Each structure stands twice: as C-alpha cells, then as structure tokens.
PDB file of C-alpha atoms in Angstrom:
ATOM      1  CA  THR A 250       0.352   7.916 -63.530  1.00  0.00           C
ATOM      2  CA  PRO A 251       0.624   9.367 -66.703  1.00  0.00           C
ATOM      3  CA  GLU A 252       4.630   9.782 -65.518  1.00  0.00           C
ATOM      4  CA  ALA A 253       4.976   6.945 -65.427  1.00  0.00           C
ATOM      5  CA  GLN A 254       3.106   5.162 -69.204  1.00  0.00           C
ATOM      6  CA  GLN A 255       5.811   7.761 -70.757  1.00  0.00           C
ATOM      7  CA  ALA A 256       8.675   7.105 -68.893  1.00  0.00           C
ATOM      8  CA  LEU A 257       7.970   3.132 -70.519  1.00  0.00           C
ATOM      9  CA  ALA A 258       7.166   4.784 -73.608  1.00  0.00           C
ATOM     10  CA  GLY A 259      10.612   6.437 -74.085  1.00  0.00           C
ATOM     11  CA  LEU A 260      12.714   3.149 -72.215  1.00  0.00           C
ATOM     12  CA  ALA A 261      10.208   1.042 -75.132  1.00  0.00           C
ATOM     13  CA  ALA A 262      11.292   3.474 -77.639  1.00  0.00           C
ATOM     14  CA  ASP A 263      15.018   4.129 -77.251  1.00  0.00           C
ATOM     15  CA  PRO A 264      16.546   1.416 -79.720  1.00  0.00           C
ATOM     16  CA  THR A 265      19.884   1.460 -76.539  1.00  0.00           C
ATOM     17  CA  GLN A 266      18.069  -0.382 -74.694  1.00  0.00           C
ATOM     18  CA  PRO A 267      18.490  -4.040 -74.291  1.00  0.00           C
ATOM     19  CA  PRO A 268      15.320  -5.544 -76.245  1.00  0.00           C
ATOM     20  CA  LEU A 269      13.854  -7.904 -73.630  1.00  0.00           C
ATOM     21  CA  GLN A 270      13.750  -4.278 -70.970  1.00  0.00           C
ATOM     22  CA  ARG A 271      12.135  -2.762 -74.392  1.00  0.00           C
ATOM     23  CA  LEU A 272       9.765  -5.286 -74.389  1.00  0.00           C
ATOM     24  CA  ARG A 273       8.429  -5.731 -71.002  1.00  0.00           C
ATOM     25  CA  ALA A 274       7.925  -2.036 -70.491  1.00  0.00           C
ATOM     26  CA  THR A 275       5.850  -2.097 -74.234  1.00  0.00           C
ATOM     27  CA  GLY A 276       3.790  -4.985 -72.350  1.00  0.00           C
ATOM     28  CA  LEU A 277       3.033  -3.141 -69.065  1.00  0.00           C
ATOM     29  CA  LEU A 278       2.537   0.143 -71.265  1.00  0.00           C
ATOM     30  CA  GLY A 279      -0.843  -2.019 -72.444  1.00  0.00           C
ATOM     31  CA  LEU A 280      -1.926  -3.287 -68.191  1.00  0.00           C
ATOM     32  CA  THR A 281      -1.931   0.154 -66.779  1.00  0.00           C
ATOM     33  CA  PRO A 282      -5.830   0.390 -65.338  1.00  0.00           C
ATOM     34  CA  THR A 283      -5.547   4.378 -66.666  1.00  0.00           C
ATOM     35  CA  PRO A 284      -4.041   4.136 -70.300  1.00  0.00           C
ATOM     36  CA  THR A 285      -2.734   7.945 -71.395  1.00  0.00           C
ATOM     37  CA  ALA A 286      -4.542   8.523 -75.278  1.00  0.00           C
ATOM     38  CA  GLU A 287      -1.201   9.099 -75.886  1.00  0.00           C
ATOM     39  CA  SER A 288       0.272   5.453 -74.932  1.00  0.00           C
ATOM     40  CA  GLY A 289      -2.138   4.034 -77.407  1.00  0.00           C
ATOM     41  CA  GLU A 290      -0.754   6.133 -79.965  1.00  0.00           C
ATOM     42  CA  ALA A 291       2.353   5.239 -79.196  1.00  0.00           C
ATOM     43  CA  LEU A 292       1.813   1.258 -78.779  1.00  0.00           C
ATOM     44  CA  ARG A 293      -0.711   1.553 -82.555  1.00  0.00           C
ATOM     45  CA  SER A 294       2.880   3.198 -84.136  1.00  0.00           C
ATOM     46  CA  TRP A 295       4.730   0.519 -82.958  1.00  0.00           C
ATOM     47  CA  MET A 296       3.248  -2.224 -84.569  1.00  0.00           C
ATOM     48  CA  GLY A 297       4.644  -1.580 -87.234  1.00  0.00           C
ATOM     49  CA  SER A 298       7.958  -2.010 -86.584  1.00  0.00           C
ATOM     50  CA  GLU A 299      10.486  -3.471 -88.492  1.00  0.00           C
ATOM     51  CA  ASP A 300      11.537  -5.363 -84.958  1.00  0.00           C
ATOM     52  CA  VAL A 301       9.214  -8.265 -85.443  1.00  0.00           C
ATOM     53  CA  ASP A 302       8.592  -8.689 -81.073  1.00  0.00           C
ATOM     54  CA  LEU A 303       8.003  -4.841 -80.401  1.00  0.00           C
ATOM     55  CA  ALA A 304       5.507  -5.003 -82.688  1.00  0.00           C
ATOM     56  CA  GLU A 305       3.697  -8.646 -81.862  1.00  0.00           C
ATOM     57  CA  THR A 306       4.309  -7.231 -77.976  1.00  0.00           C
ATOM     58  CA  ALA A 307       2.694  -3.485 -79.431  1.00  0.00           C
ATOM     59  CA  ALA A 308      -0.028  -5.408 -81.019  1.00  0.00           C
ATOM     60  CA  LEU A 309      -0.834  -7.653 -77.960  1.00  0.00           C
ATOM     61  CA  ALA A 310      -0.824  -4.116 -75.894  1.00  0.00           C
ATOM     62  CA  LEU A 311      -2.601  -2.315 -77.748  1.00  0.00           C
ATOM     63  CA  GLY A 312      -5.500  -4.924 -77.308  1.00  0.00           C
ATOM     64  CA  ASN A 313      -5.147  -4.483 -73.327  1.00  0.00           C
ATOM     65  CA  HIS A 314      -5.001  -0.484 -74.145  1.00  0.00           C
ATOM     66  CA  VAL A 315      -8.168  -0.166 -75.146  1.00  0.00           C
ATOM     67  CA  LYS A 316      -9.853  -2.517 -73.033  1.00  0.00           C
ATOM     68  CA  HIS A 317      -8.339  -0.858 -69.981  1.00  0.00           C
ATOM     69  CA  ARG A 318      -8.875   2.915 -71.777  1.00  0.00           C
ATOM     70  CA  LEU A 319     -13.357   1.253 -72.319  1.00  0.00           C
ATOM     71  CA  ALA A 320     -13.828  -0.153 -68.609  1.00  0.00           C
ATOM     72  CA  ALA A 321     -12.388   3.419 -67.243  1.00  0.00           C
ATOM     73  CA  ALA A 322     -14.574   5.096 -69.495  1.00  0.00           C
ATOM     74  CA  GLU A 323     -17.535   2.446 -67.975  1.00  0.00           C
ATOM     75  CA  GLU A 324     -16.727   3.914 -64.496  1.00  0.00           C
ATOM     76  CA  ALA A 325     -16.792   7.314 -65.248  1.00  0.00           C
ATOM     77  CA  GLY A 326     -20.152   7.198 -67.031  1.00  0.00           C
ATOM     78  CA  ALA A 327     -22.504   6.971 -69.523  1.00  0.00           C
ATOM     79  CA  GLY A 328     -20.866   9.577 -71.326  1.00  0.00           C
ATOM     80  CA  ALA A 329     -17.139   9.331 -70.811  1.00  0.00           C
ATOM     81  CA  VAL A 330     -17.749   5.739 -72.675  1.00  0.00           C
ATOM     82  CA  GLY A 331     -19.220   7.316 -75.513  1.00  0.00           C
ATOM     83  CA  ALA A 332     -16.020   9.724 -75.939  1.00  0.00           C
ATOM     84  CA  GLU A 333     -14.018   6.016 -75.325  1.00  0.00           C
ATOM     85  CA  THR A 334     -15.668   4.746 -77.866  1.00  0.00           C
ATOM     86  CA  GLU A 335     -15.221   7.331 -80.171  1.00  0.00           C
ATOM     87  CA  ALA A 336     -11.476   7.518 -79.121  1.00  0.00           C
ATOM     88  CA  THR A 337     -10.636   4.325 -79.422  1.00  0.00           C
ATOM     89  CA  GLN A 338     -11.720   3.940 -83.352  1.00  0.00           C
ATOM     90  CA  ASP A 339      -8.892   4.085 -85.188  1.00  0.00           C
ATOM     91  CA  LEU A 340      -7.148   1.882 -82.688  1.00  0.00           C
ATOM     92  CA  VAL A 341      -9.592  -0.797 -83.200  1.00  0.00           C
ATOM     93  CA  GLU A 342      -9.423  -0.417 -87.140  1.00  0.00           C
ATOM     94  CA  ALA A 343      -5.804  -0.743 -87.154  1.00  0.00           C
ATOM     95  CA  LEU A 344      -6.111  -4.166 -84.937  1.00  0.00           C
ATOM     96  CA  ILE A 345      -8.782  -5.382 -87.771  1.00  0.00           C
ATOM     97  CA  ALA A 346      -6.612  -4.301 -90.429  1.00  0.00           C
ATOM     98  CA  ALA A 347      -3.525  -5.985 -89.142  1.00  0.00           C
ATOM     99  CA  LEU A 348      -6.101  -9.287 -88.862  1.00  0.00           C
ATOM    100  CA  GLU A 349      -7.359  -8.832 -92.495  1.00  0.00           C
ATOM    101  CA  ALA A 350      -3.531  -8.380 -93.755  1.00  0.00           C
ATOM    102  CA  ALA A 351      -2.179 -11.135 -92.118  1.00  0.00           C
ATOM    103  CA  GLN A 352      -0.620 -13.925 -94.979  1.00  0.00           C
ATOM    104  CA  THR A 353       0.295 -16.749 -92.333  1.00  0.00           C
ATOM    105  CA  SER A 354      -1.611 -18.690 -89.845  1.00  0.00           C
ATOM    106  CA  GLU A 355       0.600 -17.509 -87.547  1.00  0.00           C
ATOM    107  CA  VAL A 356       0.603 -13.629 -88.729  1.00  0.00           C
ATOM    108  CA  ARG A 357      -3.272 -14.214 -88.142  1.00  0.00           C
ATOM    109  CA  ILE A 358      -3.197 -15.943 -84.721  1.00  0.00           C
ATOM    110  CA  HIS A 359      -0.608 -12.880 -83.190  1.00  0.00           C
ATOM    111  CA  ALA A 360      -3.570 -10.587 -84.636  1.00  0.00           C
ATOM    112  CA  LEU A 361      -6.390 -12.368 -83.182  1.00  0.00           C
ATOM    113  CA  LYS A 362      -5.132 -12.380 -79.877  1.00  0.00           C
ATOM    114  CA  ALA A 363      -4.643  -8.771 -79.791  1.00  0.00           C
ATOM    115  CA  LEU A 364      -7.876  -8.438 -81.409  1.00  0.00           C
ATOM    116  CA  GLY A 365      -9.466 -10.313 -78.653  1.00  0.00           C
ATOM    117  CA  ASN A 366      -7.101  -8.927 -76.062  1.00  0.00           C
ATOM    118  CA  THR A 367      -9.494  -5.538 -76.210  1.00  0.00           C
ATOM    119  CA  GLY A 368     -13.199  -7.640 -75.590  1.00  0.00           C
ATOM    120  CA  ASP A 369     -14.749  -4.671 -78.010  1.00  0.00           C
ATOM    121  CA  PRO A 370     -17.709  -5.510 -80.006  1.00  0.00           C
ATOM    122  CA  ARG A 371     -16.327  -3.774 -82.759  1.00  0.00           C
ATOM    123  CA  ALA A 372     -13.822  -6.684 -82.841  1.00  0.00           C
ATOM    124  CA  PHE A 373     -16.662  -9.378 -83.286  1.00  0.00           C
ATOM    125  CA  PRO A 374     -17.323  -9.284 -87.067  1.00  0.00           C
ATOM    126  CA  ALA A 375     -13.503 -10.012 -88.056  1.00  0.00           C
ATOM    127  CA  ILE A 376     -13.146 -12.141 -85.378  1.00  0.00           C
ATOM    128  CA  ALA A 377     -16.175 -14.549 -85.992  1.00  0.00           C
ATOM    129  CA  GLY A 378     -14.961 -14.469 -90.096  1.00  0.00           C
ATOM    130  CA  ALA A 379     -12.029 -15.635 -89.739  1.00  0.00           C
ATOM    131  CA  LEU A 380     -14.170 -19.085 -88.280  1.00  0.00           C
ATOM    132  CA  ALA A 381     -14.300 -19.991 -91.837  1.00  0.00           C
ATOM    133  CA  THR A 382     -10.855 -20.358 -92.941  1.00  0.00           C
ATOM    134  CA  PRO A 383     -10.373 -24.587 -92.745  1.00  0.00           C
ATOM    135  CA  ASP A 384      -7.271 -23.974 -90.553  1.00  0.00           C
ATOM    136  CA  LEU A 385      -7.952 -25.332 -87.324  1.00  0.00           C
ATOM    137  CA  ALA A 386      -5.198 -23.497 -85.603  1.00  0.00           C
ATOM    138  CA  VAL A 387      -6.861 -19.753 -86.834  1.00  0.00           C
ATOM    139  CA  ARG A 388     -10.473 -20.804 -85.715  1.00  0.00           C
ATOM    140  CA  ALA A 389      -9.248 -21.862 -81.941  1.00  0.00           C
ATOM    141  CA  ALA A 390      -7.726 -18.589 -81.799  1.00  0.00           C
ATOM    142  CA  ALA A 391     -10.850 -16.900 -82.825  1.00  0.00           C
ATOM    143  CA  LEU A 392     -12.498 -18.650 -80.450  1.00  0.00           C
ATOM    144  CA  TRP A 393     -10.236 -17.804 -77.955  1.00  0.00           C
ATOM    145  CA  ALA A 394     -10.547 -14.501 -78.935  1.00  0.00           C
ATOM    146  CA  LEU A 395     -13.772 -13.918 -78.604  1.00  0.00           C
ATOM    147  CA  ARG A 396     -13.496 -14.300 -74.303  1.00  0.00           C
ATOM    148  CA  PHE A 397     -13.471 -11.074 -73.425  1.00  0.00           C
ATOM    149  CA  LEU A 398     -16.661  -9.750 -75.985  1.00  0.00           C
ATOM    150  CA  PRO A 399     -19.984  -9.105 -74.530  1.00  0.00           C
ATOM    151  CA  GLY A 400     -23.027 -10.578 -75.821  1.00  0.00           C
ATOM    152  CA  ALA A 401     -25.529 -13.043 -77.118  1.00  0.00           C
ATOM    153  CA  ASP A 402     -24.121 -13.393 -80.626  1.00  0.00           C
ATOM    154  CA  VAL A 403     -21.349 -14.576 -78.924  1.00  0.00           C
ATOM    155  CA  ASP A 404     -22.101 -16.913 -77.125  1.00  0.00           C
ATOM    156  CA  ALA A 405     -24.536 -17.966 -80.059  1.00  0.00           C
ATOM    157  CA  LEU A 406     -21.624 -18.587 -82.285  1.00  0.00           C
ATOM    158  CA  LEU A 407     -19.600 -20.240 -78.917  1.00  0.00           C
ATOM    159  CA  VAL A 408     -22.499 -22.727 -78.687  1.00  0.00           C
ATOM    160  CA  GLU A 409     -22.188 -23.955 -82.470  1.00  0.00           C
ATOM    161  CA  ALA A 410     -18.627 -24.658 -82.412  1.00  0.00           C
ATOM    162  CA  LEU A 411     -18.757 -26.587 -79.529  1.00  0.00           C
ATOM    163  CA  LEU A 412     -21.526 -27.977 -80.673  1.00  0.00           C
ATOM    164  CA  LYS A 413     -19.608 -28.676 -84.083  1.00  0.00           C
ATOM    165  CA  ASP A 414     -16.470 -27.751 -85.338  1.00  0.00           C
ATOM    166  CA  PRO A 415     -15.221 -31.256 -86.234  1.00  0.00           C
ATOM    167  CA  ALA A 416     -11.746 -30.665 -85.138  1.00  0.00           C
ATOM    168  CA  LEU A 417     -11.167 -30.809 -80.842  1.00  0.00           C
ATOM    169  CA  ALA A 418      -8.583 -27.188 -80.698  1.00  0.00           C
ATOM    170  CA  PRO A 419     -11.309 -25.439 -81.416  1.00  0.00           C
ATOM    171  CA  ARG A 420     -13.640 -26.997 -79.221  1.00  0.00           C
ATOM    172  CA  GLN A 421     -11.296 -27.021 -76.063  1.00  0.00           C
ATOM    173  CA  ALA A 422     -10.986 -22.862 -76.751  1.00  0.00           C
ATOM    174  CA  VAL A 423     -14.578 -22.363 -76.768  1.00  0.00           C
ATOM    175  CA  VAL A 424     -14.064 -24.517 -73.059  1.00  0.00           C
ATOM    176  CA  ALA A 425     -11.150 -22.759 -72.303  1.00  0.00           C
ATOM    177  CA  GLY A 426     -12.339 -19.373 -72.736  1.00  0.00           C
ATOM    178  CA  ALA A 427     -15.656 -19.836 -71.302  1.00  0.00           C
ATOM    179  CA  SER A 428     -14.150 -19.363 -67.795  1.00  0.00           C
ATOM    180  CA  PHE A 429     -14.387 -15.949 -68.746  1.00  0.00           C
ATOM    181  CA  ARG A 430     -17.631 -15.963 -69.211  1.00  0.00           C
ATOM    182  CA  ASP A 431     -21.402 -16.403 -67.975  1.00  0.00           C
ATOM    183  CA  LEU A 432     -22.031 -19.775 -68.152  1.00  0.00           C
ATOM    184  CA  VAL A 433     -25.898 -19.786 -68.459  1.00  0.00           C
ATOM    185  CA  PRO A 434     -26.156 -19.909 -72.044  1.00  0.00           C
ATOM    186  CA  LEU A 435     -22.996 -22.310 -72.606  1.00  0.00           C
ATOM    187  CA  GLY A 436     -24.714 -24.654 -70.186  1.00  0.00           C
ATOM    188  CA  PRO A 437     -26.985 -26.857 -72.140  1.00  0.00           C
ATOM    189  CA  ALA A 438     -23.881 -27.076 -74.518  1.00  0.00           C
ATOM    190  CA  LEU A 439     -20.976 -28.102 -71.843  1.00  0.00           C
ATOM    191  CA  ASN A 440     -23.337 -30.234 -70.542  1.00  0.00           C
ATOM    192  CA  ALA A 441     -24.088 -32.030 -74.438  1.00  0.00           C
ATOM    193  CA  MET A 442     -20.374 -32.516 -74.993  1.00  0.00           C
ATOM    194  CA  VAL A 443     -19.253 -33.572 -71.549  1.00  0.00           C
ATOM    195  CA  ARG A 444     -21.923 -36.595 -72.266  1.00  0.00           C
ATOM    196  CA  THR A 445     -21.475 -37.409 -75.903  1.00  0.00           C
ATOM    197  CA  TYR A 446     -17.761 -36.190 -76.695  1.00  0.00           C
ATOM    198  CA  PRO A 447     -15.431 -39.786 -77.644  1.00  0.00           C
ATOM    199  CA  ASP A 448     -12.597 -37.572 -77.201  1.00  0.00           C
ATOM    200  CA  LYS A 449     -12.042 -37.315 -73.296  1.00  0.00           C
ATOM    201  CA  ALA A 450      -9.771 -34.566 -73.798  1.00  0.00           C
ATOM    202  CA  LEU A 451     -12.744 -32.580 -74.319  1.00  0.00           C
ATOM    203  CA  ARG A 452     -14.608 -33.871 -71.350  1.00  0.00           C
ATOM    204  CA  LEU A 453     -11.519 -33.946 -69.134  1.00  0.00           C
ATOM    205  CA  ASP A 454     -11.736 -29.704 -69.716  1.00  0.00           C
ATOM    206  CA  ILE A 455     -15.342 -29.213 -69.155  1.00  0.00           C
ATOM    207  CA  VAL A 456     -15.437 -30.845 -66.439  1.00  0.00           C
ATOM    208  CA  HIS A 457     -11.886 -28.532 -64.978  1.00  0.00           C
ATOM    209  CA  LEU A 458     -14.265 -25.745 -66.130  1.00  0.00           C
ATOM    210  CA  LEU A 459     -17.860 -26.691 -64.121  1.00  0.00           C
ATOM    211  CA  GLY A 460     -14.941 -27.660 -60.727  1.00  0.00           C
ATOM    212  CA  ALA A 461     -14.120 -24.564 -61.033  1.00  0.00           C
ATOM    213  CA  SER A 462     -17.268 -22.760 -61.751  1.00  0.00           C
ATOM    214  CA  LYS A 463     -19.299 -24.632 -59.016  1.00  0.00           C
ATOM    215  CA  GLU A 464     -20.259 -21.569 -56.697  1.00  0.00           C
ATOM    216  CA  ARG A 465     -21.026 -19.000 -60.139  1.00  0.00           C
ATOM    217  CA  TYR A 466     -22.463 -22.249 -62.116  1.00  0.00           C
ATOM    218  CA  PRO A 467     -24.230 -24.207 -59.284  1.00  0.00           C
ATOM    219  CA  PRO A 468     -25.968 -26.581 -62.687  1.00  0.00           C
ATOM    220  CA  GLY A 469     -22.483 -27.901 -63.288  1.00  0.00           C
ATOM    221  CA  ILE A 470     -22.763 -29.937 -59.891  1.00  0.00           C
ATOM    222  CA  SER A 471     -25.098 -32.485 -61.727  1.00  0.00           C
ATOM    223  CA  THR A 472     -23.583 -32.733 -64.817  1.00  0.00           C
ATOM    224  CA  LEU A 473     -20.493 -33.530 -62.252  1.00  0.00           C
ATOM    225  CA  GLU A 474     -22.409 -35.961 -60.892  1.00  0.00           C
ATOM    226  CA  TRP A 475     -23.542 -38.354 -63.636  1.00  0.00           C
ATOM    227  CA  VAL A 476     -20.309 -37.241 -65.315  1.00  0.00           C
ATOM    228  CA  ALA A 477     -18.725 -39.006 -61.943  1.00  0.00           C
ATOM    229  CA  ASP A 478     -21.248 -41.865 -62.225  1.00  0.00           C
ATOM    230  CA  ASN A 479     -21.647 -42.156 -66.120  1.00  0.00           C
ATOM    231  CA  ASP A 480     -18.428 -41.630 -67.882  1.00  0.00           C
ATOM    232  CA  GLY A 481     -16.500 -44.835 -69.920  1.00  0.00           C
ATOM    233  CA  ALA A 482     -12.955 -42.661 -68.625  1.00  0.00           C
ATOM    234  CA  GLU A 483     -11.836 -43.469 -65.553  1.00  0.00           C
ATOM    235  CA  ASP A 484      -9.533 -41.057 -65.273  1.00  0.00           C
ATOM    236  CA  VAL A 485     -12.833 -38.777 -66.287  1.00  0.00           C
ATOM    237  CA  ARG A 486     -14.951 -40.427 -63.551  1.00  0.00           C
ATOM    238  CA  GLU A 487     -12.320 -39.919 -61.188  1.00  0.00           C
ATOM    239  CA  ALA A 488     -11.390 -35.825 -62.060  1.00  0.00           C
ATOM    240  CA  ALA A 489     -15.360 -35.281 -61.715  1.00  0.00           C
ATOM    241  CA  GLU A 490     -15.226 -36.568 -58.362  1.00  0.00           C
ATOM    242  CA  ALA A 491     -12.380 -34.496 -57.509  1.00  0.00           C
ATOM    243  CA  ALA A 492     -13.936 -31.718 -58.945  1.00  0.00           C
ATOM    244  CA  LEU A 493     -17.302 -32.131 -56.277  1.00  0.00           C
ATOM    245  CA  LYS A 494     -15.074 -31.628 -53.832  1.00  0.00           C
ATOM    246  CA  PRO A 495     -15.462 -28.562 -51.980  1.00  0.00           C
ATOM    247  CA  ASN A 496     -12.799 -25.928 -53.307  1.00  0.00           C
ATOM    248  CA  THR A 497      -9.694 -25.673 -50.801  1.00  0.00           C
ATOM    249  CA  VAL A 498      -7.629 -22.928 -51.320  1.00  0.00           C
ATOM    250  CA  PRO A 499      -4.315 -23.552 -52.157  1.00  0.00           C
ATOM    251  CA  GLY A 500      -0.977 -23.509 -49.171  1.00  0.00           C
ATOM    252  CA  PRO A 501       2.135 -20.950 -50.760  1.00  0.00           C
ATOM    253  CA  THR A 502       4.730 -22.585 -53.444  1.00  0.00           C
ATOM    254  CA  ILE A 503       7.648 -23.687 -52.229  1.00  0.00           C
ATOM    255  CA  GLN A 504      10.009 -23.087 -54.861  1.00  0.00           C
ATOM    256  CA  VAL A 505      13.245 -24.687 -54.747  1.00  0.00           C
ATOM    257  CA  HIS A 506      16.271 -23.215 -56.593  1.00  0.00           C
TER     258      HIS A 506
END
C-alpha cells in the first residue's frame, strides 16, 4: 500500500536507524508490486547518498521499481503503459547516467545490474554499449543485465556473444540469463555450444539449463540425448542423463542449527 511504502521510505531515510535495517527497507521498497511515484523519487535521491551501501541498494531497488511500475501498467491497459513509460523516463535516465559516469569496473558492474533490473527496452543501448569493453567481468554483467529485456535485437546480441565471445564468463552469463527468456531464439546456439565448446563448465551450464527447461523448450531433449551419448567428459554425460529424467518436486528443506 502507499502507506506501507511511505513507512519503508521513512525508515530507510532515517540516519538514526541501524544501517542493516535501512538497507532492508530500501530493498523492500523496490520489490512492491504496486510502487508509487513517491517511492521512485525517494530511491533515485538515495542513489546520490554518501553511504555507498545505501546508494548501491537504492540503484538496484530503483531498477526493480521501474520494472514493477511498467508491469502494473501493462495489467491496467495500453493507456496506462504510455503514461507510466513517460513517468519513469527520468528514473531510467538516472540509471543510464550512473552507468555512463562509472569510473571503475566494480561500479560499472553494479550500474549494469541496476539498469538490467528495469527490464526496459530503453536500457538496451546503454547495456549493449558495455559489451565493447575488453573487461570480461563487465561484459558478463552486461549480458546478464539483458535477461529481462524483450526483443529480437536482444536475442541476436545474446546469440552472438554465446557463439563468439572469446572468454568463458560472458558465455556463462548468457546461459544463466537464458533461464528467464524464451529459448527458441537461443536454441540453435545452445545446441552448437554444448556440442563443440572445449570448456566443460559451459557445456554443463547448458545441460542444466536444458534439463530445467524441458517442458517449455522440448527441442532441448534431443540435444540432451546427444550429449548423454557423445560428450567427451563423463560428468557431462552423467549430467545430461540426469537431466533427461522426469523432473521431481524436491521435498522440504531441513535446516540443522
């Protein structure tokens, strides 16, 4: 409710509160499914805080805030989408500006995570631009940040990175992010890499992805069957065999204190 968001904002803004409570309140403010414009403005203002932890948490939360506002607008109808797209323009621009102003790899990675949280096509040019860096950690963060963004242009960029990036980590970021996307555009590239990529870490990642996606992407089953019969690493073959088994519902987790 607006009242609950106002209370969270008050807690997060109160310097007399314990730091961990302020950070939790800030994060929660970005997770509400029906965020208010006032919450967004509060989060944007905290991005400039001298408290680095608060500023970083606010940026991540602001990305989530934008995503939830646009999702709520989609449920309300086309007119609401247009209005909210315009209303959140300044917030998206603030996140893009934070990425453009970043001077270190660590800051750029964090800014990419925040911008990716929006799932907003307006973030695509800025995120895609980060792929030009030789810093593989930044490239990996940029590819992960694309996971929520819709569009064929996004899929094409992910496919290109999966097939051609010279390092393992960015390719792994594509596979990790693929669990949030339609696998049909990525399927041929996943099939090619699981058959040919020399590092078994990536092949295992793809096996696990296809195993968890059998119902929504049935073509992956034939790929898993090929891997189970032909991969050169025993543990990869075993993982593919396990992935082909019917999915089971895990039992309750028992925690031992």
